[in-house]
Amino acid sequence: MSTRRAGRDHDGDIVAVVGAGPVGFFCAQAALPSAASVLALDLDPSRLSIAERIGAIPVDVSARNAQTAVDEHTQGRGADVVIEAVGTPAAFERSVDIVRRGGTVVVMGVYTSELVQAQIGVWWVRALQIRFAGTTPVHAWWERAMAEVQAGRLDPLPIVSHRLPLGEAAHGYELFDT
């Protein structure tokens, strides 16, 4: 939902999600109903397996070049929308590389003080739109997100790997972070 606010609806678009972790998982799942197709790009086979189970096309970027994989899927055009869900300069640069001319990169990854060298001329020639989701106001989206879960349009269960008592929350966060 936050990607729609930052970007646009994905009606008929080819969407590529860079990073199939928790943020990328939900971005892919939210895009699937209206997108023509959703590609999930990641290094982790288990994350790619989960993305494939929900209907995304997995792309293992440790085994193949991301731009080549996206070009093969789009007949050389590039993705209409790329959602960057990692929060690293390399992921941002990869996102810019695989979006089509006139396409949109939606930055969902969290950045604090990272620097990214911007080739403004390349972005300008390619007429790219770069949109930053920013901090998502959870309370503003909570009811809508829960309605999506209740209606079966979003399913958080595929990424649940552990169930822990509240007293082990710190350990749970450590597990989440690995």
Coordinates of N, CA and C in Angstrom, one line a residue:
M1 N 0.8 -1.2 0.0 CA 0.0 0.0 0.0 C 0.9 1.2 0.0
S2 N 1.9 1.2 0.8 CA 2.8 2.3 0.8 C 3.5 2.5 -0.6
T3 N 3.8 1.4 -1.3 CA 4.4 1.5 -2.6 C 3.4 2.2 -3.5
R4 N 2.1 2.0 -3.4 CA 1.2 2.6 -4.3 C 1.2 4.1 -4.0
R5 N 1.3 4.5 -2.7 CA 1.3 5.9 -2.3 C 2.5 6.6 -2.9
A6 N 3.7 5.9 -2.8 CA 4.9 6.5 -3.3 C 5.1 6.4 -4.8
G7 N 4.5 5.4 -5.4 CA 4.7 5.2 -6.8 C 3.4 5.4 -7.6
R8 N 2.7 4.3 -7.9 CA 1.4 4.4 -8.6 C 0.8 3.0 -8.5
D9 N -0.4 2.9 -9.0 CA -1.0 1.5 -9.1 C -0.2 0.8 -10.2
H10 N -0.2 -0.5 -10.1 CA 0.6 -1.4 -11.0 C -0.2 -2.0 -12.1
D11 N -1.3 -1.5 -12.5 CA -2.2 -2.1 -13.4 C -1.5 -2.4 -14.7
G12 N -1.3 -3.7 -15.0 CA -0.7 -4.2 -16.2 C 0.8 -4.0 -16.3
D13 N 1.4 -3.5 -15.2 CA 2.9 -3.2 -15.2 C 3.7 -4.5 -15.0
I14 N 4.9 -4.5 -15.5 CA 5.9 -5.5 -15.1 C 6.6 -4.8 -13.9
V15 N 6.5 -5.5 -12.8 CA 7.1 -4.9 -11.5 C 8.3 -5.8 -11.1
A16 N 9.4 -5.2 -10.8 CA 10.6 -5.9 -10.3 C 10.8 -5.5 -8.9
V17 N 10.9 -6.4 -7.9 CA 11.2 -6.1 -6.5 C 12.6 -6.5 -6.2
V18 N 13.5 -5.5 -5.9 CA 14.9 -5.8 -5.6 C 14.9 -6.0 -4.1
G19 N 15.1 -7.3 -3.7 CA 15.1 -7.7 -2.3 C 13.9 -8.4 -1.9
A20 N 14.0 -9.7 -1.6 CA 12.8 -10.5 -1.3 C 12.7 -10.8 0.2
G21 N 13.2 -9.9 1.0 CA 13.1 -10.1 2.4 C 11.7 -9.7 2.9
P22 N 11.4 -9.4 4.1 CA 10.1 -9.1 4.6 C 9.4 -7.9 3.9
V23 N 10.2 -6.8 3.7 CA 9.6 -5.7 3.0 C 9.3 -6.0 1.5
G24 N 10.3 -6.6 0.9 CA 10.1 -7.0 -0.5 C 9.0 -8.0 -0.7
F25 N 8.9 -8.9 0.2 CA 7.8 -9.9 0.2 C 6.5 -9.3 0.1
F26 N 6.2 -8.3 1.0 CA 4.9 -7.7 1.1 C 4.7 -6.8 -0.1
C27 N 5.8 -6.1 -0.6 CA 5.7 -5.3 -1.8 C 5.3 -6.1 -3.0
A28 N 5.9 -7.3 -3.2 CA 5.6 -8.2 -4.3 C 4.2 -8.7 -4.1
Q29 N 3.8 -9.1 -2.9 CA 2.4 -9.6 -2.7 C 1.4 -8.6 -3.0
A30 N 1.6 -7.3 -2.6 CA 0.7 -6.2 -2.9 C 0.6 -5.9 -4.4
A31 N 1.7 -6.1 -5.1 CA 1.7 -5.8 -6.6 C 1.0 -6.9 -7.4
L32 N 1.1 -8.1 -6.9 CA 0.7 -9.2 -7.7 C -0.8 -9.2 -8.3
P33 N -1.8 -8.7 -7.6 CA -3.1 -8.7 -8.1 C -3.3 -7.9 -9.4
S34 N -2.6 -6.8 -9.5 CA -2.8 -5.9 -10.6 C -1.7 -5.8 -11.6
A35 N -0.5 -6.3 -11.3 CA 0.6 -6.3 -12.2 C 0.5 -7.4 -13.2
A36 N 1.1 -7.1 -14.4 CA 1.2 -8.2 -15.4 C 2.0 -9.3 -14.9
S37 N 3.1 -9.0 -14.3 CA 4.0 -10.0 -13.6 C 4.9 -9.2 -12.6
V38 N 5.4 -10.0 -11.7 CA 6.2 -9.5 -10.6 C 7.5 -10.4 -10.5
L39 N 8.6 -9.7 -10.7 CA 9.9 -10.4 -10.6 C 10.5 -10.1 -9.2
A40 N 10.9 -11.1 -8.5 CA 11.6 -11.0 -7.2 C 13.0 -11.3 -7.3
L41 N 13.9 -10.3 -7.1 CA 15.3 -10.4 -7.2 C 16.0 -10.5 -5.8
D42 N 16.8 -11.5 -5.6 CA 17.4 -11.7 -4.3 C 18.6 -12.7 -4.5
L43 N 19.4 -12.7 -3.4 CA 20.6 -13.7 -3.4 C 20.2 -14.9 -2.6
D44 N 19.2 -14.9 -1.8 CA 18.9 -15.9 -0.8 C 17.8 -16.9 -1.4
P45 N 18.2 -18.2 -1.6 CA 17.3 -19.1 -2.2 C 16.0 -19.3 -1.4
S46 N 16.1 -19.3 -0.1 CA 14.9 -19.5 0.7 C 13.9 -18.3 0.5
R47 N 14.4 -17.1 0.4 CA 13.5 -16.0 0.1 C 12.9 -16.1 -1.3
L48 N 13.7 -16.5 -2.2 CA 13.2 -16.6 -3.6 C 12.2 -17.7 -3.7
S49 N 12.3 -18.8 -2.9 CA 11.3 -19.9 -2.9 C 10.0 -19.4 -2.3
I50 N 10.0 -18.6 -1.3 CA 8.8 -18.0 -0.7 C 8.2 -17.1 -1.8
A51 N 8.9 -16.2 -2.4 CA 8.4 -15.3 -3.4 C 7.7 -16.1 -4.6
E52 N 8.4 -17.2 -5.0 CA 7.8 -18.0 -6.0 C 6.5 -18.7 -5.6
R53 N 6.4 -19.1 -4.3 CA 5.2 -19.7 -3.8 C 4.0 -18.7 -3.9
I54 N 4.2 -17.4 -3.7 CA 3.1 -16.5 -3.8 C 2.8 -16.0 -5.2
G55 N 3.6 -16.4 -6.2 CA 3.3 -16.1 -7.6 C 4.3 -15.2 -8.2
A56 N 5.4 -14.7 -7.5 CA 6.4 -13.9 -8.2 C 7.4 -14.8 -8.9
I57 N 8.0 -14.2 -9.9 CA 9.0 -14.9 -10.7 C 10.4 -14.7 -10.0
P58 N 11.0 -15.8 -9.5 CA 12.3 -15.6 -8.8 C 13.4 -15.4 -9.7
V59 N 14.3 -14.4 -9.3 CA 15.5 -14.2 -10.0 C 16.7 -14.2 -9.0
D60 N 17.5 -15.3 -9.1 CA 18.7 -15.4 -8.2 C 19.8 -14.6 -8.8
V61 N 20.0 -13.4 -8.2 CA 21.1 -12.5 -8.7 C 22.5 -12.9 -8.3
S62 N 22.6 -14.0 -7.5 CA 23.9 -14.6 -7.3 C 24.3 -15.5 -8.5
A63 N 23.3 -15.9 -9.2 CA 23.6 -16.9 -10.3 C 23.5 -16.2 -11.7
R64 N 22.7 -15.1 -11.8 CA 22.6 -14.5 -13.1 C 22.5 -13.0 -12.9
N65 N 22.9 -12.3 -14.0 CA 22.8 -10.9 -14.0 C 21.4 -10.4 -14.0
A66 N 21.1 -9.4 -13.0 CA 19.8 -8.9 -12.9 C 19.3 -8.2 -14.1
Q67 N 20.1 -7.4 -14.7 CA 19.6 -6.7 -15.9 C 19.3 -7.7 -17.1
T68 N 20.1 -8.7 -17.2 CA 19.9 -9.7 -18.3 C 18.6 -10.4 -18.0
A69 N 18.3 -10.8 -16.8 CA 17.1 -11.5 -16.4 C 15.9 -10.7 -16.7
V70 N 15.9 -9.4 -16.3 CA 14.8 -8.5 -16.5 C 14.6 -8.2 -18.0
D71 N 15.7 -8.0 -18.7 CA 15.6 -7.8 -20.2 C 15.0 -9.0 -20.9
E72 N 15.3 -10.2 -20.5 CA 14.8 -11.4 -21.1 C 13.2 -11.4 -20.8
H73 N 12.8 -11.1 -19.7 CA 11.4 -11.1 -19.3 C 10.6 -10.0 -20.0
T74 N 11.3 -8.9 -20.3 CA 10.6 -7.7 -20.9 C 10.9 -7.4 -22.3
Q75 N 11.5 -8.4 -23.0 CA 12.0 -8.2 -24.4 C 12.9 -7.0 -24.5
G76 N 13.8 -6.8 -23.5 CA 14.7 -5.7 -23.6 C 14.3 -4.4 -23.1
R77 N 13.0 -4.2 -22.7 CA 12.5 -2.9 -22.3 C 12.8 -2.5 -20.9
G78 N 12.9 -3.4 -20.0 CA 13.1 -3.1 -18.6 C 11.8 -3.1 -17.9
A79 N 11.8 -3.2 -16.5 CA 10.6 -3.2 -15.7 C 10.0 -1.8 -15.7
D80 N 8.6 -1.8 -15.7 CA 7.9 -0.6 -15.6 C 8.1 0.1 -14.3
V81 N 8.0 -0.7 -13.2 CA 8.2 -0.2 -11.9 C 9.2 -1.1 -11.2
V82 N 10.2 -0.5 -10.5 CA 11.1 -1.3 -9.7 C 11.0 -0.8 -8.3
I83 N 10.8 -1.8 -7.4 CA 10.7 -1.4 -6.0 C 12.0 -1.9 -5.3
E84 N 12.7 -0.9 -4.8 CA 14.0 -1.2 -4.1 C 13.6 -1.4 -2.6
A85 N 13.8 -2.6 -2.1 CA 13.4 -3.0 -0.8 C 14.6 -3.5 0.1
V86 N 15.8 -3.0 -0.2 CA 16.9 -3.5 0.5 C 17.5 -2.4 1.4
G87 N 17.7 -1.2 0.8 CA 18.3 -0.1 1.6 C 19.8 0.0 1.5
T88 N 20.4 -0.4 0.4 CA 21.8 -0.3 0.2 C 22.1 0.4 -1.2
P89 N 23.2 1.2 -1.3 CA 23.5 1.8 -2.5 C 23.5 0.8 -3.7
A90 N 24.1 -0.4 -3.5 CA 24.1 -1.3 -4.6 C 22.7 -1.7 -5.1
A91 N 21.8 -1.9 -4.1 CA 20.4 -2.2 -4.5 C 19.8 -1.1 -5.2
F92 N 20.0 0.1 -4.8 CA 19.5 1.3 -5.5 C 20.0 1.4 -6.9
E93 N 21.3 1.2 -7.1 CA 21.9 1.2 -8.4 C 21.4 0.1 -9.3
R94 N 21.2 -1.1 -8.8 CA 20.6 -2.2 -9.5 C 19.2 -1.8 -10.0
S95 N 18.4 -1.2 -9.1 CA 17.1 -0.8 -9.4 C 17.0 0.2 -10.6
V96 N 17.9 1.2 -10.6 CA 18.0 2.1 -11.7 C 18.4 1.4 -13.0
D97 N 19.3 0.4 -12.9 CA 19.8 -0.3 -14.1 C 18.6 -1.1 -14.7
I98 N 17.7 -1.6 -14.0 CA 16.7 -2.5 -14.6 C 15.4 -1.9 -14.9
V99 N 15.2 -0.6 -14.6 CA 13.9 0.0 -14.9 C 13.9 0.5 -16.3
R100 N 12.8 0.5 -17.0 CA 12.7 0.9 -18.4 C 12.8 2.5 -18.5
R101 N 13.1 2.9 -19.7 CA 13.0 4.4 -19.9 C 11.6 4.9 -19.6
G102 N 11.6 5.9 -18.8 CA 10.3 6.5 -18.4 C 9.7 5.8 -17.2
G103 N 10.4 4.8 -16.7 CA 9.9 4.0 -15.6 C 10.0 4.6 -14.3
T104 N 9.6 3.9 -13.2 CA 9.6 4.5 -11.9 C 10.3 3.5 -11.0
V105 N 11.2 4.1 -10.2 CA 11.9 3.4 -9.1 C 11.3 3.9 -7.8
V106 N 10.7 3.0 -7.0 CA 10.1 3.3 -5.7 C 11.1 2.8 -4.6
V107 N 11.6 3.7 -3.8 CA 12.6 3.3 -2.8 C 11.9 3.1 -1.5
M108 N 11.8 1.8 -1.2 CA 11.2 1.3 0.1 C 12.3 1.0 1.1
G109 N 13.5 0.7 0.7 CA 14.6 0.4 1.6 C 14.9 1.6 2.5
V110 N 15.4 1.3 3.7 CA 15.7 2.3 4.6 C 17.1 2.8 4.5
Y111 N 17.3 4.1 4.3 CA 18.6 4.7 4.2 C 18.7 5.7 5.4
T112 N 19.9 5.8 6.0 CA 20.1 6.8 7.0 C 21.1 7.9 6.6
S113 N 22.3 7.4 6.3 CA 23.3 8.4 5.9 C 24.2 7.9 4.7
E114 N 23.7 6.9 4.0 CA 24.4 6.4 2.8 C 24.4 7.4 1.7
L115 N 25.5 7.4 1.0 CA 25.7 8.3 -0.2 C 25.6 7.4 -1.4
V116 N 24.9 7.9 -2.4 CA 24.8 7.3 -3.7 C 25.2 8.3 -4.8
Q117 N 26.2 7.9 -5.6 CA 26.6 8.7 -6.7 C 25.5 8.7 -7.8
A118 N 25.0 9.8 -8.1 CA 23.9 9.9 -9.1 C 24.4 10.4 -10.4
Q119 N 24.1 9.6 -11.4 CA 24.4 10.0 -12.8 C 23.2 10.7 -13.3
I120 N 23.0 12.0 -12.9 CA 21.8 12.7 -13.2 C 21.5 12.8 -14.7
G121 N 22.6 12.9 -15.5 CA 22.4 12.9 -17.0 C 21.7 11.6 -17.5
V122 N 22.2 10.5 -17.0 CA 21.6 9.2 -17.4 C 20.1 9.2 -17.0
W123 N 19.8 9.6 -15.7 CA 18.4 9.6 -15.2 C 17.6 10.5 -16.1
W124 N 18.1 11.7 -16.5 CA 17.4 12.6 -17.3 C 17.1 12.1 -18.7
V125 N 18.2 11.5 -19.3 CA 18.0 11.0 -20.7 C 17.0 9.9 -20.6
R126 N 17.0 9.1 -19.6 CA 16.1 7.9 -19.5 C 14.7 8.3 -18.9
A127 N 14.5 9.6 -18.6 CA 13.2 10.1 -18.1 C 12.7 9.3 -16.9
L128 N 13.6 9.0 -15.9 CA 13.3 8.2 -14.8 C 12.5 9.0 -13.7
Q129 N 11.6 8.3 -13.0 CA 11.0 8.8 -11.9 C 11.6 8.1 -10.7
I130 N 12.1 8.8 -9.7 CA 12.6 8.1 -8.5 C 11.7 8.6 -7.4
R131 N 11.1 7.7 -6.7 CA 10.2 8.1 -5.6 C 10.6 7.4 -4.3
F132 N 10.6 8.2 -3.3 CA 11.0 7.7 -2.0 C 9.7 7.5 -1.1
A133 N 9.6 6.3 -0.6 CA 8.4 6.0 0.3 C 8.5 6.8 1.6
G134 N 9.7 6.9 2.1 CA 9.9 7.6 3.4 C 9.4 6.7 4.5
T135 N 9.3 7.2 5.7 CA 8.8 6.5 6.8 C 7.3 6.3 6.7
T136 N 6.9 5.0 6.8 CA 5.5 4.7 6.6 C 4.7 5.0 7.9
P137 N 3.7 5.8 7.9 CA 2.9 6.0 9.1 C 2.0 4.8 9.4
V138 N 2.5 3.8 10.2 CA 1.9 2.6 10.4 C 0.4 2.7 10.8
H139 N 0.2 3.6 11.8 CA -1.2 3.8 12.3 C -2.2 4.3 11.2
A140 N -1.7 5.0 10.2 CA -2.5 5.5 9.1 C -2.9 4.3 8.2
W141 N -2.1 3.3 8.1 CA -2.3 2.2 7.2 C -2.8 0.9 7.8
W142 N -2.8 0.9 9.2 CA -3.1 -0.4 9.9 C -4.4 -1.0 9.5
E143 N -5.5 -0.2 9.6 CA -6.8 -0.8 9.3 C -6.9 -1.3 7.9
R144 N -6.4 -0.6 6.9 CA -6.4 -1.1 5.6 C -5.6 -2.3 5.4
A145 N -4.4 -2.4 6.0 CA -3.6 -3.6 5.9 C -4.3 -4.8 6.5
M146 N -4.9 -4.6 7.7 CA -5.6 -5.7 8.3 C -6.8 -6.2 7.5
A147 N -7.4 -5.2 6.8 CA -8.5 -5.6 6.0 C -8.0 -6.4 4.8
E148 N -6.9 -6.1 4.3 CA -6.3 -6.9 3.2 C -5.9 -8.3 3.6
V149 N -5.4 -8.4 4.9 CA -5.1 -9.7 5.4 C -6.4 -10.5 5.6
Q150 N -7.4 -9.9 6.2 CA -8.7 -10.6 6.5 C -9.3 -11.0 5.2
A151 N -9.2 -10.2 4.1 CA -9.8 -10.6 2.9 C -9.0 -11.6 2.1
G152 N -7.8 -12.0 2.6 CA -7.0 -13.0 1.9 C -6.1 -12.4 0.8
R153 N -6.1 -11.1 0.7 CA -5.2 -10.5 -0.4 C -3.8 -10.3 0.0
L154 N -3.5 -10.3 1.3 CA -2.2 -10.3 1.9 C -2.1 -11.4 2.9
D155 N -1.1 -12.2 2.8 CA -0.9 -13.4 3.7 C 0.5 -13.3 4.3
P156 N 0.6 -12.9 5.6 CA 1.9 -12.8 6.2 C 2.5 -14.2 6.6
L157 N 1.8 -15.2 6.6 CA 2.2 -16.5 7.1 C 3.4 -17.1 6.4
P158 N 3.6 -16.9 5.1 CA 4.7 -17.6 4.4 C 6.1 -17.1 4.9
I159 N 6.2 -15.9 5.6 CA 7.5 -15.5 6.1 C 7.6 -15.7 7.6
V160 N 6.6 -16.3 8.2 CA 6.7 -16.6 9.7 C 7.6 -17.9 9.8
S161 N 8.7 -17.7 10.5 CA 9.6 -18.9 10.7 C 9.7 -19.4 12.1
H162 N 9.3 -18.5 13.1 CA 9.4 -18.9 14.5 C 8.2 -18.3 15.2
R163 N 7.8 -18.9 16.3 CA 6.8 -18.3 17.2 C 7.5 -18.4 18.6
L164 N 7.6 -17.2 19.2 CA 8.3 -17.0 20.4 C 7.4 -16.3 21.4
P165 N 7.6 -16.5 22.7 CA 6.9 -15.8 23.7 C 7.4 -14.3 23.7
L166 N 6.6 -13.4 24.2 CA 6.9 -12.0 24.3 C 8.3 -11.8 25.0
G167 N 8.5 -12.5 26.0 CA 9.8 -12.4 26.7 C 11.0 -12.6 25.9
E168 N 10.9 -13.3 24.8 CA 12.0 -13.5 23.9 C 12.0 -12.6 22.6
A169 N 11.4 -11.5 22.8 CA 11.2 -10.5 21.7 C 12.6 -10.1 21.2
A170 N 13.6 -9.9 22.1 CA 14.9 -9.4 21.6 C 15.6 -10.5 20.8
H171 N 15.4 -11.8 21.2 CA 15.9 -12.9 20.4 C 15.2 -13.0 19.0
G172 N 13.9 -12.8 19.1 CA 13.2 -12.8 17.8 C 13.7 -11.7 16.8
Y173 N 14.0 -10.5 17.4 CA 14.5 -9.5 16.5 C 15.9 -9.9 15.9
E174 N 16.7 -10.5 16.7 CA 18.0 -11.0 16.2 C 17.8 -12.0 15.1
L175 N 16.8 -12.9 15.2 CA 16.5 -13.9 14.2 C 16.0 -13.2 12.9
F176 N 15.2 -12.1 13.1 CA 14.6 -11.4 12.0 C 15.8 -10.7 11.2
D177 N 16.8 -10.2 12.0 CA 17.9 -9.5 11.4 C 18.9 -10.3 10.6
T178 N 18.7 -11.7 10.7 CA 19.7 -12.5 10.0 C 19.2 -13.0 8.7

